[in-house]
Coordinates of C-alpha atoms in Angstrom, one line a residue:
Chain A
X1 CA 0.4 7.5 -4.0
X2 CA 3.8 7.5 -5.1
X3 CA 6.9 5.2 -4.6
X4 CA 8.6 2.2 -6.3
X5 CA 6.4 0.0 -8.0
X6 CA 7.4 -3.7 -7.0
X7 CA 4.6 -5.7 -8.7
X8 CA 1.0 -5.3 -10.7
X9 CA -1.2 -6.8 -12.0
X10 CA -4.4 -5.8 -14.1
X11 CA -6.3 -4.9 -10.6
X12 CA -3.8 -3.6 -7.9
X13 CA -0.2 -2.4 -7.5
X14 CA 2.3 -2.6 -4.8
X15 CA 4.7 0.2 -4.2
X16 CA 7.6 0.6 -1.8
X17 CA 7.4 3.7 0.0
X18 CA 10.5 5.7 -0.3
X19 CA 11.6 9.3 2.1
X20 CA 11.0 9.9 5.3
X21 CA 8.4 7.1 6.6
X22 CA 10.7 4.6 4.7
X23 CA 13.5 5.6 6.6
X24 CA 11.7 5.3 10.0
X25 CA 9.8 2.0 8.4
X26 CA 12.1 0.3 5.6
X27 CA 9.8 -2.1 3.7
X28 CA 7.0 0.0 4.5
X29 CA 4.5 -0.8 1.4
X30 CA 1.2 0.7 0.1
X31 CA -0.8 -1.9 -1.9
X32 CA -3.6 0.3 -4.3
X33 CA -6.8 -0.9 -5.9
X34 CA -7.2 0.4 -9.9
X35 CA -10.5 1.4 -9.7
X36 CA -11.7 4.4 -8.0
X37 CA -13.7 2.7 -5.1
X38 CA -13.3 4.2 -1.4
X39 CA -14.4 1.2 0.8
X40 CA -13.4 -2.2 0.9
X41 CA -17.5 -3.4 1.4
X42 CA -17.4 -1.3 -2.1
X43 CA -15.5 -4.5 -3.7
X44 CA -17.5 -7.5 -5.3
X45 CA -16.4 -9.9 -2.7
X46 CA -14.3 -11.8 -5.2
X47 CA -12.4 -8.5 -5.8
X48 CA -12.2 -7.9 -1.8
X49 CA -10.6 -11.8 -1.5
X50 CA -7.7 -10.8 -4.5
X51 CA -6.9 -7.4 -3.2
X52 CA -7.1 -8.9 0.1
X53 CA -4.7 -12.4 -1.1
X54 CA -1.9 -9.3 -2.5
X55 CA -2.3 -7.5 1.2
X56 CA -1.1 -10.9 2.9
X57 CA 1.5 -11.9 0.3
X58 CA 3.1 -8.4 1.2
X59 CA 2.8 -9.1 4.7
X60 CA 4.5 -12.1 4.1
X61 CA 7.5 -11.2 2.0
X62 CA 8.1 -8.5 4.6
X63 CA 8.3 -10.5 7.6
X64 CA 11.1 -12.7 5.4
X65 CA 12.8 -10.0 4.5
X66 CA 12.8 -7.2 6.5
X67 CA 12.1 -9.7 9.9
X68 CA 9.7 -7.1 11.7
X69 CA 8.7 -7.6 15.1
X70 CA 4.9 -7.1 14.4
X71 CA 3.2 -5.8 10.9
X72 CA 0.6 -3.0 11.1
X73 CA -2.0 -3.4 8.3
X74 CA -4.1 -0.5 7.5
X75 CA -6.8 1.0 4.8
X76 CA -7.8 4.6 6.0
X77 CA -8.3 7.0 3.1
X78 CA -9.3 10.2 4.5
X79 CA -7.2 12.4 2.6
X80 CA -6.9 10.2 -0.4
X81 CA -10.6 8.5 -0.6
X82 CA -8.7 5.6 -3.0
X83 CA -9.0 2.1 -1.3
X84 CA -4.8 1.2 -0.4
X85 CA -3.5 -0.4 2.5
X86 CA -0.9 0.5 4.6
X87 CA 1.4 -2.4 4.8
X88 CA 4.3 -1.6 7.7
X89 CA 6.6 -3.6 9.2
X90 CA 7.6 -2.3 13.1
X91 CA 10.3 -2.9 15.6
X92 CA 9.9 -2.7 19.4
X93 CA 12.9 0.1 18.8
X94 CA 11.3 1.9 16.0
X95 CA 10.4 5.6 16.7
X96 CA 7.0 5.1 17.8
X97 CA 6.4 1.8 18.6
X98 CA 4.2 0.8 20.4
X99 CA 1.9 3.5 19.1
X100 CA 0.8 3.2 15.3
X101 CA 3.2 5.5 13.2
X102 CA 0.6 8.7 13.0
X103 CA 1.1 9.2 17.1
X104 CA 3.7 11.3 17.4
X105 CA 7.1 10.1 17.8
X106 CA 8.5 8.4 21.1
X107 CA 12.3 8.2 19.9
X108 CA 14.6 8.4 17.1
X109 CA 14.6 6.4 14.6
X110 CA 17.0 3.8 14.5
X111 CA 19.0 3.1 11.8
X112 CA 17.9 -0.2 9.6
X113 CA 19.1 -0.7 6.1
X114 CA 16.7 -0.2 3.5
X115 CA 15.5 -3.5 1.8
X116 CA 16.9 -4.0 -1.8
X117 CA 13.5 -3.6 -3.5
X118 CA 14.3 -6.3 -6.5
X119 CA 14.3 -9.0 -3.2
X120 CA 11.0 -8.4 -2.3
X121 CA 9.8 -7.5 -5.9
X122 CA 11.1 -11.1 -7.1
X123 CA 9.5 -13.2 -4.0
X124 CA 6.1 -11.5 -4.7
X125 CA 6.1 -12.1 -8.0
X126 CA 7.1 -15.7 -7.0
X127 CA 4.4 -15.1 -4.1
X128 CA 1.7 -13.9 -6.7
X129 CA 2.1 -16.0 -10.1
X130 CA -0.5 -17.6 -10.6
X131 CA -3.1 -16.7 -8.1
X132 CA -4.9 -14.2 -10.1
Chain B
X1 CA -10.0 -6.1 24.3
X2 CA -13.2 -5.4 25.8
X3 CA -16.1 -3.7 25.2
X4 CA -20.3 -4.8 24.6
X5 CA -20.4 -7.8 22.5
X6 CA -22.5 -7.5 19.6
X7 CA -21.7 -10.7 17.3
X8 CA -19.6 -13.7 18.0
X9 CA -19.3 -17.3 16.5
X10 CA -16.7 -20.3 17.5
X11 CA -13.8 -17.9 15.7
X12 CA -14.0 -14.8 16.2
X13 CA -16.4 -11.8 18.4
X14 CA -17.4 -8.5 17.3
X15 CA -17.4 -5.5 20.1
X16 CA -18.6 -2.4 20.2
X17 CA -16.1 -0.1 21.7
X18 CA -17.0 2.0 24.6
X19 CA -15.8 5.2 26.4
X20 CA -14.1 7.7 25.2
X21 CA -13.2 6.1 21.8
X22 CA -17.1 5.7 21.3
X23 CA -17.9 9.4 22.1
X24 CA -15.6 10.8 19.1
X25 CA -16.5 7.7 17.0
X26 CA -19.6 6.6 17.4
X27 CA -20.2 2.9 16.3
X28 CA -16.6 2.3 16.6
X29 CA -16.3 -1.8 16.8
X30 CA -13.6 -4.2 16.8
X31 CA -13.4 -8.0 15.5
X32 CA -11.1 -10.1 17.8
X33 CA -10.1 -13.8 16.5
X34 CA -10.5 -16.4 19.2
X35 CA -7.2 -18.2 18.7
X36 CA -4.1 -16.8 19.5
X37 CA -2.4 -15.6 16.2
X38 CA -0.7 -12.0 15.8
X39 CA -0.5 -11.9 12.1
X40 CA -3.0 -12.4 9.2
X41 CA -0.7 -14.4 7.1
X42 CA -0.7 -17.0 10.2
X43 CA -4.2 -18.0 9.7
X44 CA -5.1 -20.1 7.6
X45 CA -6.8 -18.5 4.2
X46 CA -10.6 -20.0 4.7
X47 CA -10.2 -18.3 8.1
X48 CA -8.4 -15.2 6.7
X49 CA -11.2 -14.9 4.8
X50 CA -13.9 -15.6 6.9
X51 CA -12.5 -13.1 9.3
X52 CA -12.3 -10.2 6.6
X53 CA -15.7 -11.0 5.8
X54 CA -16.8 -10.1 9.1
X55 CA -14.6 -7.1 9.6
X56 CA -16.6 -6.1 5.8
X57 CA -19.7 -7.0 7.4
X58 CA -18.9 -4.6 10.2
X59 CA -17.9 -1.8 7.7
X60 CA -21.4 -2.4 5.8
X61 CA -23.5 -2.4 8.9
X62 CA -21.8 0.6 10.1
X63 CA -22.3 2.7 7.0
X64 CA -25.7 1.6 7.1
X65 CA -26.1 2.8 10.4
X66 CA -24.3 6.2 11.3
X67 CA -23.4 7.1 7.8
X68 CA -19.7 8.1 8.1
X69 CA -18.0 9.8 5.1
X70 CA -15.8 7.2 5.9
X71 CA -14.2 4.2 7.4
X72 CA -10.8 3.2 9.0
X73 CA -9.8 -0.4 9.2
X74 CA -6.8 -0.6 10.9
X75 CA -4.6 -4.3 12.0
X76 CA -1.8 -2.8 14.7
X77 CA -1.6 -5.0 17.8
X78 CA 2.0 -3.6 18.5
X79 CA 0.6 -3.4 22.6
X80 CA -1.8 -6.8 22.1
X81 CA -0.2 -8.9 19.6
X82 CA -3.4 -10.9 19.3
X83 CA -5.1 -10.2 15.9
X84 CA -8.0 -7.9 16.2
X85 CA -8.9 -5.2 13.6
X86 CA -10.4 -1.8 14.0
X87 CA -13.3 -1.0 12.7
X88 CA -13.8 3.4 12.8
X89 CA -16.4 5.2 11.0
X90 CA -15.2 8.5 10.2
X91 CA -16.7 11.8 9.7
X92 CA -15.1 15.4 8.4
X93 CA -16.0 17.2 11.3
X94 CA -14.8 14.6 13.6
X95 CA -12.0 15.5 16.3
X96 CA -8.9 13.7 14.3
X97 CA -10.1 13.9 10.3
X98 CA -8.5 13.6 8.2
X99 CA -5.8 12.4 10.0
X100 CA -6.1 8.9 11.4
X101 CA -7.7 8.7 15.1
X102 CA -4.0 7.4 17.0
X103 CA -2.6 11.7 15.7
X104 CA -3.6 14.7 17.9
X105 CA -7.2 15.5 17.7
X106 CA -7.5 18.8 15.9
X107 CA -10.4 20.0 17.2
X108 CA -13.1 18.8 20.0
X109 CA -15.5 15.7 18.9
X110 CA -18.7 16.8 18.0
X111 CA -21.7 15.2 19.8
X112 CA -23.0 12.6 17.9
X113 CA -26.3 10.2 19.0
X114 CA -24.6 7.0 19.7
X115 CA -26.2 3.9 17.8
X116 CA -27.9 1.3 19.2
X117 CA -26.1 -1.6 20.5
X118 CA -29.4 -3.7 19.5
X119 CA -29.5 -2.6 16.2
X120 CA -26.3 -3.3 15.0
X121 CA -25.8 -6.8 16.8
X122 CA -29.2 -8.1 15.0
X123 CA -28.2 -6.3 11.7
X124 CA -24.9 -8.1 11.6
X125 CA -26.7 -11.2 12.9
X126 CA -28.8 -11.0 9.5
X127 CA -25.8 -10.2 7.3
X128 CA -23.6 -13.3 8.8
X129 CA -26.4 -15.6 9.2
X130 CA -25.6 -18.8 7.2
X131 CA -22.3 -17.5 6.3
X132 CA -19.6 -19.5 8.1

């Protein structure tokens, strides 16, 4: 689970998706556990609150920044049976909105500026001291 | 956001999905929030976190109970911007793995025995007893 990594701590990292889905998606995040557990009810529940408290502080940030008309969260892990979430800000314009982004496309995908990933790396850090 | 009610308290309901849906993924639920809210970072964080432990509750009881190789938790409400999460249990051979159930099936749903309405509502009854 590639991309740039915006913040960490000792349990979980957030990365900013980068290529094609970013394009469609810009401030589209993945946030991933450390340890190799596939299911959030896998998490001691104190575990489950933190990774849960980083999930929402993306959320957050995003809808700052990157103003999205709705978020999509999402932990799915078929392929990659690693608990992440899927953190994805969408537009009422995007290419497949309203369908989540694994239907297939309904339109191109309008042009939006990427984020400038030091913004939303500094407000979660901001976000996130502290809370651990 | 219908579907037979299984679980509910003063803040939120759990459903058991019906149709379709429930034929290729049996035990498919969904946890709806009472208020009107489209995000997670717009409630509150005790009710944030009382909602995720009933979403995990779900997941647990579901595992329990049809034995997926996995589960999908999914937060979209792009159509229904009221905050409800999806709760999918997931299994190799089903009609959509690995990809997530909103791609093209990629082969017909194997028949599976649904579970028993009964049996989940009382085991989630048990699990979120005294909880709240």
């Amino acid at each position: 689970m590639g991309g740039r990594l915006l913040w960490e701590d000792g349990v979980c990292r957030v990365v900013l998706v980068e290529g094609e889905e970013a394009q469609a998606f810009p401030g589209y995040c993945r946030v991933v556990w450390r340890a190799h557990v596939a299911e959030m009810s896998a998490l001691e529940p104190s575990a489950r609150a933190r990774l849960m408290d980083v999930v929402v502080a993306v959320e957050s940030v995003l809808c700052e920044i990157v103003q999205p008309d709705k978020i999509n969260l999402a932990s799915l892990g078929n392929l990659v049976p690693h608990l992440h979430w899927h953190v994805i800000p969408r537009w009422r314009d995007d290419s497949h909105f309203p369908a989540p982004i694994w239907a297939p496309a309904v339109r191109p995908a309008p042009h939006r500026p990427p984020p400038v990933a030091e913004t939303i790396a500094s407000r979660l850090a901001q976000r996130l001291s502290g809370t651990s």
